Tab-separated table of C-alpha atoms in Angstrom:
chain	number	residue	atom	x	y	z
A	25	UNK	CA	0.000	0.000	0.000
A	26	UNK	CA	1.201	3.560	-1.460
A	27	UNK	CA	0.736	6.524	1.166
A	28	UNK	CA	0.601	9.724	-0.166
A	29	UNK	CA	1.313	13.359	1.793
A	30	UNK	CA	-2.262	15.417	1.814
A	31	UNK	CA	-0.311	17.400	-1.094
A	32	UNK	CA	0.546	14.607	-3.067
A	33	UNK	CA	-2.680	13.202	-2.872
A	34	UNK	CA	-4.665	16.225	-3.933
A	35	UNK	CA	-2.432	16.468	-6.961
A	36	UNK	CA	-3.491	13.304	-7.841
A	37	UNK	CA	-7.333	13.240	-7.770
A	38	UNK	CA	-7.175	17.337	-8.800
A	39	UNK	CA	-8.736	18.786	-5.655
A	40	UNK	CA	-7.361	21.190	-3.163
A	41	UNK	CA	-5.650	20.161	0.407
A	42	UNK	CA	-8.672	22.609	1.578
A	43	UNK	CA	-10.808	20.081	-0.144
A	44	UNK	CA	-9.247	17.519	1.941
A	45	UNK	CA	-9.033	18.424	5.134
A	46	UNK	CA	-12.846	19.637	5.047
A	47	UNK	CA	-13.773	16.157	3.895
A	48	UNK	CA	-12.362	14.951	6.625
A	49	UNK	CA	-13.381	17.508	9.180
A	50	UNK	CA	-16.973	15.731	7.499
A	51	UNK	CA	-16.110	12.342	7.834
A	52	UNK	CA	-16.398	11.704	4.520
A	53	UNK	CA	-12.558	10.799	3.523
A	54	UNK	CA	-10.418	9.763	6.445
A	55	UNK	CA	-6.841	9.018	6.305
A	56	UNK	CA	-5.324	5.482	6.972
A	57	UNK	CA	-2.642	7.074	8.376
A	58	UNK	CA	-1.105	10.579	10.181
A	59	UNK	CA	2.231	10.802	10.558
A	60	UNK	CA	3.275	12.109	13.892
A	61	UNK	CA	4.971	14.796	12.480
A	62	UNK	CA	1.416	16.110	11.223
A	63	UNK	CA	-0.859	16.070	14.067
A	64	UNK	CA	-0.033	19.459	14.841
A	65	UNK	CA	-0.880	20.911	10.962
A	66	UNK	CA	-4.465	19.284	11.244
């Protein structure tokens, strides 16, 4: 299994990190996986 940064991803399926994050402020897309490194940029 490929992970992807929030960027990276985005990129890929041509939506915005905003995009992202909302979705999963939502609970509609959650990631499988947060990097300790992140938890403070969500």
């Amino acid at each position: 299994m490929a992970y992807y940064s929030i960027g990276k991803f985005a990129q890929l399926i041509d939506k915005t990190t905003q995009t992202l994050r909302n979705r999963d402020k939502k609970n509609i897309l959650k990631p499988a996986y947060i990097a300790p490194s992140d938890l403070d940029t969500i």
